[in-house]
C-alpha cells in the first residue's frame, strides 16, 4: 500500500509493462542464441550473472 501511494498507480503500471517488455526481449534473445547452437555462450553468460549476483549478495549481507 505504501508503494502505491508513493509511486502511484500509473508508475506501477509502467513498471509492469516495462518489465514485461524487457523479459520478453530477453527470452527472445536467449532463444535465438540457443537455436544458433552457441550454447556455450549462454552457459558463460548465465554463469557469470549467477556469480556476480552471488558476490553482490555476499557483500551486502
mmCIF file with all atom_site columns, N, CA and C in Angstrom:
data_model
loop_
_atom_site.group_PDB
_atom_site.id
_atom_site.type_symbol
_atom_site.label_atom_id
_atom_site.label_alt_id
_atom_site.label_comp_id
_atom_site.label_asym_id
_atom_site.label_entity_id
_atom_site.label_seq_id
_atom_site.pdbx_PDB_ins_code
_atom_site.Cartn_x
_atom_site.Cartn_y
_atom_site.Cartn_z
_atom_site.occupancy
_atom_site.B_iso_or_equiv
_atom_site.pdbx_formal_charge
_atom_site.auth_seq_id
_atom_site.auth_comp_id
_atom_site.auth_asym_id
_atom_site.auth_atom_id
_atom_site.pdbx_PDB_model_num
ATOM 1   N N  . UNK A 1 1  ? 0.815  -1.192  0.000   1.00 0.00 ? 1  UNK A N  1
ATOM 2   C CA . UNK A 1 1  ? 0.000  0.000   0.000   1.00 0.00 ? 1  UNK A CA 1
ATOM 3   C C  . UNK A 1 1  ? 0.862  1.262   0.000   1.00 0.00 ? 1  UNK A C  1
ATOM 4   N N  . UNK A 1 2  ? 1.998  1.193   0.717   1.00 0.00 ? 2  UNK A N  1
ATOM 5   C CA . UNK A 1 2  ? 2.899  2.339   0.770   1.00 0.00 ? 2  UNK A CA 1
ATOM 6   C C  . UNK A 1 2  ? 3.465  2.656   -0.605  1.00 0.00 ? 2  UNK A C  1
ATOM 7   N N  . UNK A 1 3  ? 3.812  1.613   -1.350  1.00 0.00 ? 3  UNK A N  1
ATOM 8   C CA . UNK A 1 3  ? 4.376  1.824   -2.686  1.00 0.00 ? 3  UNK A CA 1
ATOM 9   C C  . UNK A 1 3  ? 3.349  2.468   -3.602  1.00 0.00 ? 3  UNK A C  1
ATOM 10  N N  . UNK A 1 4  ? 2.124  2.003   -3.532  1.00 0.00 ? 4  UNK A N  1
ATOM 11  C CA . UNK A 1 4  ? 1.070  2.547   -4.395  1.00 0.00 ? 4  UNK A CA 1
ATOM 12  C C  . UNK A 1 4  ? 0.823  4.018   -4.090  1.00 0.00 ? 4  UNK A C  1
ATOM 13  N N  . UNK A 1 5  ? 0.900  4.411   -2.841  1.00 0.00 ? 5  UNK A N  1
ATOM 14  C CA . UNK A 1 5  ? 0.658  5.814   -2.510  1.00 0.00 ? 5  UNK A CA 1
ATOM 15  C C  . UNK A 1 5  ? 1.859  6.690   -2.849  1.00 0.00 ? 5  UNK A C  1
ATOM 16  N N  . UNK A 1 6  ? 3.068  6.103   -2.851  1.00 0.00 ? 6  UNK A N  1
ATOM 17  C CA . UNK A 1 6  ? 4.266  6.879   -3.162  1.00 0.00 ? 6  UNK A CA 1
ATOM 18  C C  . UNK A 1 6  ? 4.471  7.017   -4.668  1.00 0.00 ? 6  UNK A C  1
ATOM 19  N N  . UNK A 1 7  ? 4.428  5.917   -5.379  1.00 0.00 ? 7  UNK A N  1
ATOM 20  C CA . UNK A 1 7  ? 4.686  5.925   -6.820  1.00 0.00 ? 7  UNK A CA 1
ATOM 21  C C  . UNK A 1 7  ? 3.436  6.274   -7.612  1.00 0.00 ? 7  UNK A C  1
ATOM 22  N N  . UNK A 1 8  ? 2.325  5.788   -7.175  1.00 0.00 ? 8  UNK A N  1
ATOM 23  C CA . UNK A 1 8  ? 1.090  5.988   -7.912  1.00 0.00 ? 8  UNK A CA 1
ATOM 24  C C  . UNK A 1 8  ? 0.791  4.786   -8.789  1.00 0.00 ? 8  UNK A C  1
ATOM 25  N N  . UNK A 1 9  ? -0.457 4.661   -9.157  1.00 0.00 ? 9  UNK A N  1
ATOM 26  C CA . UNK A 1 9  ? -0.863 3.503   -9.948  1.00 0.00 ? 9  UNK A CA 1
ATOM 27  C C  . UNK A 1 9  ? -0.293 3.539   -11.360 1.00 0.00 ? 9  UNK A C  1
ATOM 28  N N  . UNK A 1 10 ? -0.091 4.738   -11.914 1.00 0.00 ? 10 UNK A N  1
ATOM 29  C CA . UNK A 1 10 ? 0.498  4.820   -13.249 1.00 0.00 ? 10 UNK A CA 1
ATOM 30  C C  . UNK A 1 10 ? 1.959  4.385   -13.222 1.00 0.00 ? 10 UNK A C  1
ATOM 31  N N  . UNK A 1 11 ? 2.663  4.684   -12.149 1.00 0.00 ? 11 UNK A N  1
ATOM 32  C CA . UNK A 1 11 ? 4.045  4.241   -12.009 1.00 0.00 ? 11 UNK A CA 1
ATOM 33  C C  . UNK A 1 11 ? 4.145  2.733   -11.909 1.00 0.00 ? 11 UNK A C  1
ATOM 34  N N  . UNK A 1 12 ? 3.232  2.131   -11.149 1.00 0.00 ? 12 UNK A N  1
ATOM 35  C CA . UNK A 1 12 ? 3.215  0.674   -11.020 1.00 0.00 ? 12 UNK A CA 1
ATOM 36  C C  . UNK A 1 12 ? 2.876  0.035   -12.358 1.00 0.00 ? 12 UNK A C  1
ATOM 37  N N  . UNK A 1 13 ? 1.902  0.575   -13.054 1.00 0.00 ? 13 UNK A N  1
ATOM 38  C CA . UNK A 1 13 ? 1.524  0.048   -14.362 1.00 0.00 ? 13 UNK A CA 1
ATOM 39  C C  . UNK A 1 13 ? 2.676  0.176   -15.355 1.00 0.00 ? 13 UNK A C  1
ATOM 40  N N  . UNK A 1 14 ? 3.372  1.297   -15.332 1.00 0.00 ? 14 UNK A N  1
ATOM 41  C CA . UNK A 1 14 ? 4.530  1.487   -16.209 1.00 0.00 ? 14 UNK A CA 1
ATOM 42  C C  . UNK A 1 14 ? 5.620  0.464   -15.896 1.00 0.00 ? 14 UNK A C  1
ATOM 43  N N  . UNK A 1 15 ? 5.886  0.219   -14.613 1.00 0.00 ? 15 UNK A N  1
ATOM 44  C CA . UNK A 1 15 ? 6.904  -0.755  -14.217 1.00 0.00 ? 15 UNK A CA 1
ATOM 45  C C  . UNK A 1 15 ? 6.537  -2.156  -14.684 1.00 0.00 ? 15 UNK A C  1
ATOM 46  N N  . UNK A 1 16 ? 5.276  -2.513  -14.590 1.00 0.00 ? 16 UNK A N  1
ATOM 47  C CA . UNK A 1 16 ? 4.821  -3.830  -15.039 1.00 0.00 ? 16 UNK A CA 1
ATOM 48  C C  . UNK A 1 16 ? 4.996  -3.976  -16.544 1.00 0.00 ? 16 UNK A C  1
ATOM 49  N N  . UNK A 1 17 ? 4.619  -2.956  -17.297 1.00 0.00 ? 17 UNK A N  1
ATOM 50  C CA . UNK A 1 17 ? 4.723  -3.008  -18.750 1.00 0.00 ? 17 UNK A CA 1
ATOM 51  C C  . UNK A 1 17 ? 6.185  -3.076  -19.194 1.00 0.00 ? 17 UNK A C  1
ATOM 52  N N  . UNK A 1 18 ? 7.040  -2.258  -18.585 1.00 0.00 ? 18 UNK A N  1
ATOM 53  C CA . UNK A 1 18 ? 8.455  -2.251  -18.950 1.00 0.00 ? 18 UNK A CA 1
ATOM 54  C C  . UNK A 1 18 ? 9.100  -3.590  -18.602 1.00 0.00 ? 18 UNK A C  1
ATOM 55  N N  . UNK A 1 19 ? 8.796  -4.139  -17.437 1.00 0.00 ? 19 UNK A N  1
ATOM 56  C CA . UNK A 1 19 ? 9.387  -5.426  -17.059 1.00 0.00 ? 19 UNK A CA 1
ATOM 57  C C  . UNK A 1 19 ? 8.914  -6.545  -17.978 1.00 0.00 ? 19 UNK A C  1
ATOM 58  N N  . UNK A 1 20 ? 7.664  -6.486  -18.435 1.00 0.00 ? 20 UNK A N  1
ATOM 59  C CA . UNK A 1 20 ? 7.169  -7.477  -19.386 1.00 0.00 ? 20 UNK A CA 1
ATOM 60  C C  . UNK A 1 20 ? 7.919  -7.390  -20.707 1.00 0.00 ? 20 UNK A C  1
ATOM 61  N N  . UNK A 1 21 ? 8.117  -6.177  -21.211 1.00 0.00 ? 21 UNK A N  1
ATOM 62  C CA . UNK A 1 21 ? 8.802  -5.992  -22.490 1.00 0.00 ? 21 UNK A CA 1
ATOM 63  C C  . UNK A 1 21 ? 10.254 -6.448  -22.393 1.00 0.00 ? 21 UNK A C  1
ATOM 64  N N  . UNK A 1 22 ? 10.948 -6.057  -21.328 1.00 0.00 ? 22 UNK A N  1
ATOM 65  C CA . UNK A 1 22 ? 12.349 -6.447  -21.160 1.00 0.00 ? 22 UNK A CA 1
ATOM 66  C C  . UNK A 1 22 ? 12.460 -7.962  -21.014 1.00 0.00 ? 22 UNK A C  1
ATOM 67  N N  . UNK A 1 23 ? 11.585 -8.570  -20.241 1.00 0.00 ? 23 UNK A N  1
ATOM 68  C CA . UNK A 1 23 ? 11.600 -10.018 -20.081 1.00 0.00 ? 23 UNK A CA 1
ATOM 69  C C  . UNK A 1 23 ? 11.336 -10.734 -21.389 1.00 0.00 ? 23 UNK A C  1
ATOM 70  N N  . UNK A 1 24 ? 10.376 -10.243 -22.159 1.00 0.00 ? 24 UNK A N  1
ATOM 71  C CA . UNK A 1 24 ? 10.043 -10.844 -23.452 1.00 0.00 ? 24 UNK A CA 1
ATOM 72  C C  . UNK A 1 24 ? 11.221 -10.756 -24.419 1.00 0.00 ? 24 UNK A C  1
ATOM 73  N N  . UNK A 1 25 ? 11.869 -9.589  -24.480 1.00 0.00 ? 25 UNK A N  1
ATOM 74  C CA . UNK A 1 25 ? 13.020 -9.421  -25.360 1.00 0.00 ? 25 UNK A CA 1
ATOM 75  C C  . UNK A 1 25 ? 14.189 -10.291 -24.920 1.00 0.00 ? 25 UNK A C  1
ATOM 76  N N  . UNK A 1 26 ? 14.407 -10.399 -23.614 1.00 0.00 ? 26 UNK A N  1
ATOM 77  C CA . UNK A 1 26 ? 15.493 -11.225 -23.100 1.00 0.00 ? 26 UNK A CA 1
ATOM 78  C C  . UNK A 1 26 ? 15.270 -12.689 -23.445 1.00 0.00 ? 26 UNK A C  1
ATOM 79  N N  . UNK A 1 27 ? 14.066 -13.166 -23.277 1.00 0.00 ? 27 UNK A N  1
ATOM 80  C CA . UNK A 1 27 ? 13.754 -14.552 -23.627 1.00 0.00 ? 27 UNK A CA 1
ATOM 81  C C  . UNK A 1 27 ? 13.957 -14.768 -25.127 1.00 0.00 ? 27 UNK A C  1
ATOM 82  N N  . UNK A 1 28 ? 13.556 -13.799 -25.934 1.00 0.00 ? 28 UNK A N  1
ATOM 83  C CA . UNK A 1 28 ? 13.752 -13.898 -27.380 1.00 0.00 ? 28 UNK A CA 1
ATOM 84  C C  . UNK A 1 28 ? 15.221 -13.989 -27.755 1.00 0.00 ? 28 UNK A C  1
ATOM 85  N N  . UNK A 1 29 ? 16.051 -13.172 -27.117 1.00 0.00 ? 29 UNK A N  1
ATOM 86  C CA . UNK A 1 29 ? 17.488 -13.199 -27.404 1.00 0.00 ? 29 UNK A CA 1
ATOM 87  C C  . UNK A 1 29 ? 18.089 -14.540 -26.986 1.00 0.00 ? 29 UNK A C  1
ATOM 88  N N  . UNK A 1 30 ? 17.719 -15.020 -25.803 1.00 0.00 ? 30 UNK A N  1
ATOM 89  C CA . UNK A 1 30 ? 18.253 -16.300 -25.336 1.00 0.00 ? 30 UNK A CA 1
ATOM 90  C C  . UNK A 1 30 ? 17.789 -17.464 -26.214 1.00 0.00 ? 30 UNK A C  1
ATOM 91  N N  . UNK A 1 31 ? 16.560 -17.402 -26.715 1.00 0.00 ? 31 UNK A N  1
ATOM 92  C CA . UNK A 1 31 ? 16.078 -18.459 -27.607 1.00 0.00 ? 31 UNK A CA 1
ATOM 93  C C  . UNK A 1 31 ? 16.832 -18.440 -28.940 1.00 0.00 ? 31 UNK A C  1
ATOM 94  N N  . UNK A 1 32 ? 17.137 -17.244 -29.470 1.00 0.00 ? 32 UNK A N  1
ATOM 95  C CA . UNK A 1 32 ? 17.916 -17.163 -30.707 1.00 0.00 ? 32 UNK A CA 1
ATOM 96  C C  . UNK A 1 32 ? 19.311 -17.727 -30.493 1.00 0.00 ? 32 UNK A C  1
ATOM 97  N N  . UNK A 1 33 ? 19.927 -17.419 -29.343 1.00 0.00 ? 33 UNK A N  1
ATOM 98  C CA . UNK A 1 33 ? 21.249 -17.975 -29.047 1.00 0.00 ? 33 UNK A CA 1
ATOM 99  C C  . UNK A 1 33 ? 21.197 -19.494 -28.944 1.00 0.00 ? 33 UNK A C  1
ATOM 100 N N  . UNK A 1 34 ? 20.151 -20.014 -28.323 1.00 0.00 ? 34 UNK A N  1
ATOM 101 C CA . UNK A 1 34 ? 20.026 -21.461 -28.149 1.00 0.00 ? 34 UNK A CA 1
ATOM 102 C C  . UNK A 1 34 ? 19.823 -22.155 -29.498 1.00 0.00 ? 34 UNK A C  1
ATOM 103 N N  . UNK A 1 35 ? 19.073 -21.531 -30.388 1.00 0.00 ? 35 UNK A N  1
ATOM 104 C CA . UNK A 1 35 ? 18.824 -22.129 -31.696 1.00 0.00 ? 35 UNK A CA 1
ATOM 105 C C  . UNK A 1 35 ? 20.031 -22.046 -32.616 1.00 0.00 ? 35 UNK A C  1
ATOM 106 N N  . UNK A 1 36 ? 20.932 -21.114 -32.348 1.00 0.00 ? 36 UNK A N  1
ATOM 107 C CA . UNK A 1 36 ? 22.098 -20.969 -33.213 1.00 0.00 ? 36 UNK A CA 1
ATOM 108 C C  . UNK A 1 36 ? 23.245 -21.882 -32.786 1.00 0.00 ? 36 UNK A C  1
ATOM 109 N N  . UNK A 1 37 ? 22.966 -22.790 -31.891 1.00 0.00 ? 37 UNK A N  1
ATOM 110 C CA . UNK A 1 37 ? 23.932 -23.780 -31.416 1.00 0.00 ? 37 UNK A CA 1
ATOM 111 C C  . UNK A 1 37 ? 25.145 -23.143 -30.745 1.00 0.00 ? 37 UNK A C  1
ATOM 112 N N  . UNK A 1 38 ? 24.961 -21.957 -30.218 1.00 0.00 ? 38 UNK A N  1
ATOM 113 C CA . UNK A 1 38 ? 26.023 -21.303 -29.458 1.00 0.00 ? 38 UNK A CA 1
ATOM 114 C C  . UNK A 1 38 ? 25.691 -21.423 -27.972 1.00 0.00 ? 38 UNK A C  1
ATOM 115 N N  . UNK A 1 39 ? 25.449 -22.623 -27.549 1.00 0.00 ? 39 UNK A N  1
ATOM 116 C CA . UNK A 1 39 ? 25.010 -22.880 -26.185 1.00 0.00 ? 39 UNK A CA 1
ATOM 117 C C  . UNK A 1 39 ? 26.103 -22.544 -25.184 1.00 0.00 ? 39 UNK A C  1
ATOM 118 N N  . UNK A 1 40 ? 27.379 -22.593 -25.623 1.00 0.00 ? 40 UNK A N  1
ATOM 119 C CA . UNK A 1 40 ? 28.478 -22.246 -24.723 1.00 0.00 ? 40 UNK A CA 1
ATOM 120 C C  . UNK A 1 40 ? 28.372 -20.801 -24.253 1.00 0.00 ? 40 UNK A C  1
ATOM 121 N N  . UNK A 1 41 ? 27.968 -19.908 -25.154 1.00 0.00 ? 41 UNK A N  1
ATOM 122 C CA . UNK A 1 41 ? 27.818 -18.509 -24.783 1.00 0.00 ? 41 UNK A CA 1
ATOM 123 C C  . UNK A 1 41 ? 26.755 -18.333 -23.708 1.00 0.00 ? 41 UNK A C  1
ATOM 124 N N  . UNK A 1 42 ? 25.656 -19.057 -23.846 1.00 0.00 ? 42 UNK A N  1
ATOM 125 C CA . UNK A 1 42 ? 24.587 -18.977 -22.849 1.00 0.00 ? 42 UNK A CA 1
ATOM 126 C C  . UNK A 1 42 ? 25.099 -19.463 -21.500 1.00 0.00 ? 42 UNK A C  1
ATOM 127 N N  . UNK A 1 43 ? 25.863 -20.546 -21.509 1.00 0.00 ? 43 UNK A N  1
ATOM 128 C CA . UNK A 1 43 ? 26.427 -21.060 -20.262 1.00 0.00 ? 43 UNK A CA 1
ATOM 129 C C  . UNK A 1 43 ? 27.321 -20.025 -19.594 1.00 0.00 ? 43 UNK A C  1
ATOM 130 N N  . UNK A 1 44 ? 28.195 -19.403 -20.378 1.00 0.00 ? 44 UNK A N  1
ATOM 131 C CA . UNK A 1 44 ? 29.097 -18.400 -19.819 1.00 0.00 ? 44 UNK A CA 1
ATOM 132 C C  . UNK A 1 44 ? 28.347 -17.170 -19.322 1.00 0.00 ? 44 UNK A C  1
ATOM 133 N N  . UNK A 1 45 ? 27.361 -16.733 -20.083 1.00 0.00 ? 45 UNK A N  1
ATOM 134 C CA . UNK A 1 45 ? 26.594 -15.549 -19.690 1.00 0.00 ? 45 UNK A CA 1
ATOM 135 C C  . UNK A 1 45 ? 25.825 -15.810 -18.407 1.00 0.00 ? 45 UNK A C  1
ATOM 136 N N  . UNK A 1 46 ? 25.063 -16.894 -18.375 1.00 0.00 ? 46 UNK A N  1
ATOM 137 C CA . UNK A 1 46 ? 24.265 -17.187 -17.188 1.00 0.00 ? 46 UNK A CA 1
ATOM 138 C C  . UNK A 1 46 ? 25.141 -17.529 -15.990 1.00 0.00 ? 46 UNK A C  1
ATOM 139 N N  . UNK A 1 47 ? 26.262 -18.210 -16.216 1.00 0.00 ? 47 UNK A N  1
ATOM 140 C CA . UNK A 1 47 ? 27.184 -18.495 -15.128 1.00 0.00 ? 47 UNK A CA 1
ATOM 141 C C  . UNK A 1 47 ? 27.785 -17.220 -14.561 1.00 0.00 ? 47 UNK A C  1
ATOM 142 N N  . UNK A 1 48 ? 28.144 -16.291 -15.445 1.00 0.00 ? 48 UNK A N  1
ATOM 143 C CA . UNK A 1 48 ? 28.689 -15.008 -14.993 1.00 0.00 ? 48 UNK A CA 1
ATOM 144 C C  . UNK A 1 48 ? 27.663 -14.216 -14.197 1.00 0.00 ? 48 UNK A C  1
ATOM 145 N N  . UNK A 1 49 ? 26.436 -14.206 -14.677 1.00 0.00 ? 49 UNK A N  1
ATOM 146 C CA . UNK A 1 49 ? 25.379 -13.499 -13.952 1.00 0.00 ? 49 UNK A CA 1
ATOM 147 C C  . UNK A 1 49 ? 25.178 -14.118 -12.575 1.00 0.00 ? 49 UNK A C  1
ATOM 148 N N  . UNK A 1 50 ? 25.181 -15.439 -12.492 1.00 0.00 ? 50 UNK A N  1
ATOM 149 C CA . UNK A 1 50 ? 24.997 -16.116 -11.208 1.00 0.00 ? 50 UNK A CA 1
ATOM 150 C C  . UNK A 1 50 ? 26.126 -15.788 -10.243 1.00 0.00 ? 50 UNK A C  1
ATOM 151 N N  . UNK A 1 51 ? 27.351 -15.763 -10.736 1.00 0.00 ? 51 UNK A N  1
ATOM 152 C CA . UNK A 1 51 ? 28.497 -15.445 -9.878  1.00 0.00 ? 51 UNK A CA 1
ATOM 153 C C  . UNK A 1 51 ? 28.424 -13.996 -9.404  1.00 0.00 ? 51 UNK A C  1
ATOM 154 N N  . UNK A 1 52 ? 28.101 -13.079 -10.295 1.00 0.00 ? 52 UNK A N  1
ATOM 155 C CA . UNK A 1 52 ? 28.014 -11.660 -9.924  1.00 0.00 ? 52 UNK A CA 1
ATOM 156 C C  . UNK A 1 52 ? 26.922 -11.431 -8.890  1.00 0.00 ? 52 UNK A C  1
ATOM 157 N N  . UNK A 1 53 ? 25.759 -12.024 -9.110  1.00 0.00 ? 53 UNK A N  1
ATOM 158 C CA . UNK A 1 53 ? 24.657 -11.858 -8.156  1.00 0.00 ? 53 UNK A CA 1
ATOM 159 C C  . UNK A 1 53 ? 25.020 -12.468 -6.802  1.00 0.00 ? 53 UNK A C  1
ATOM 160 N N  . UNK A 1 54 ? 25.691 -13.606 -6.817  1.00 0.00 ? 54 UNK A N  1
ATOM 161 C CA . UNK A 1 54 ? 26.117 -14.238 -5.563  1.00 0.00 ? 54 UNK A CA 1
ATOM 162 C C  . UNK A 1 54 ? 27.109 -13.359 -4.816  1.00 0.00 ? 54 UNK A C  1
ATOM 163 N N  . UNK A 1 55 ? 28.070 -12.790 -5.537  1.00 0.00 ? 55 UNK A N  1
ATOM 164 C CA . UNK A 1 55 ? 29.052 -11.916 -4.896  1.00 0.00 ? 55 UNK A CA 1
ATOM 165 C C  . UNK A 1 55 ? 28.405 -10.652 -4.329  1.00 0.00 ? 55 UNK A C  1
ATOM 166 N N  . UNK A 1 56 ? 27.479 -10.076 -5.072  1.00 0.00 ? 56 UNK A N  1
ATOM 167 C CA . UNK A 1 56 ? 26.760 -8.902  -4.573  1.00 0.00 ? 56 UNK A CA 1
ATOM 168 C C  . UNK A 1 56 ? 25.976 -9.258  -3.318  1.00 0.00 ? 56 UNK A C  1
ATOM 169 N N  . UNK A 1 57 ? 25.363 -10.434 -3.329  1.00 0.00 ? 57 UNK A N  1
ATOM 170 C CA . UNK A 1 57 ? 24.624 -10.885 -2.147  1.00 0.00 ? 57 UNK A CA 1
ATOM 171 C C  . UNK A 1 57 ? 25.521 -11.082 -0.938  1.00 0.00 ? 57 UNK A C  1
ATOM 172 N N  . UNK A 1 58 ? 26.720 -11.614 -1.166  1.00 0.00 ? 58 UNK A N  1
ATOM 173 C CA . UNK A 1 58 ? 27.658 -11.802 -0.062  1.00 0.00 ? 58 UNK A CA 1
ATOM 174 C C  . UNK A 1 58 ? 28.200 -10.480 0.467   1.00 0.00 ? 58 UNK A C  1
ATOM 175 N N  . UNK A 1 59 ? 28.421 -9.529  -0.415  1.00 0.00 ? 59 UNK A N  1
ATOM 176 C CA . UNK A 1 59 ? 28.970 -8.241  0.000   1.00 0.00 ? 59 UNK A CA 1
ATOM 177 C C  . UNK A 1 59 ? 27.954 -7.444  0.813   1.00 0.00 ? 59 UNK A C  1
ATOM 178 N N  . UNK A 1 60 ? 26.707 -7.434  0.396   1.00 0.00 ? 60 UNK A N  1
ATOM 179 C CA . UNK A 1 60 ? 25.711 -6.569  1.028   1.00 0.00 ? 60 UNK A CA 1
ATOM 180 C C  . UNK A 1 60 ? 24.896 -7.240  2.120   1.00 0.00 ? 60 UNK A C  1
ATOM 181 N N  . UNK A 1 61 ? 25.251 -8.455  2.521   1.00 0.00 ? 61 UNK A N  1
ATOM 182 C CA . UNK A 1 61 ? 24.517 -9.079  3.634   1.00 0.00 ? 61 UNK A CA 1
ATOM 183 C C  . UNK A 1 61 ? 25.405 -9.254  4.832   1.00 0.00 ? 61 UNK A C  1
#
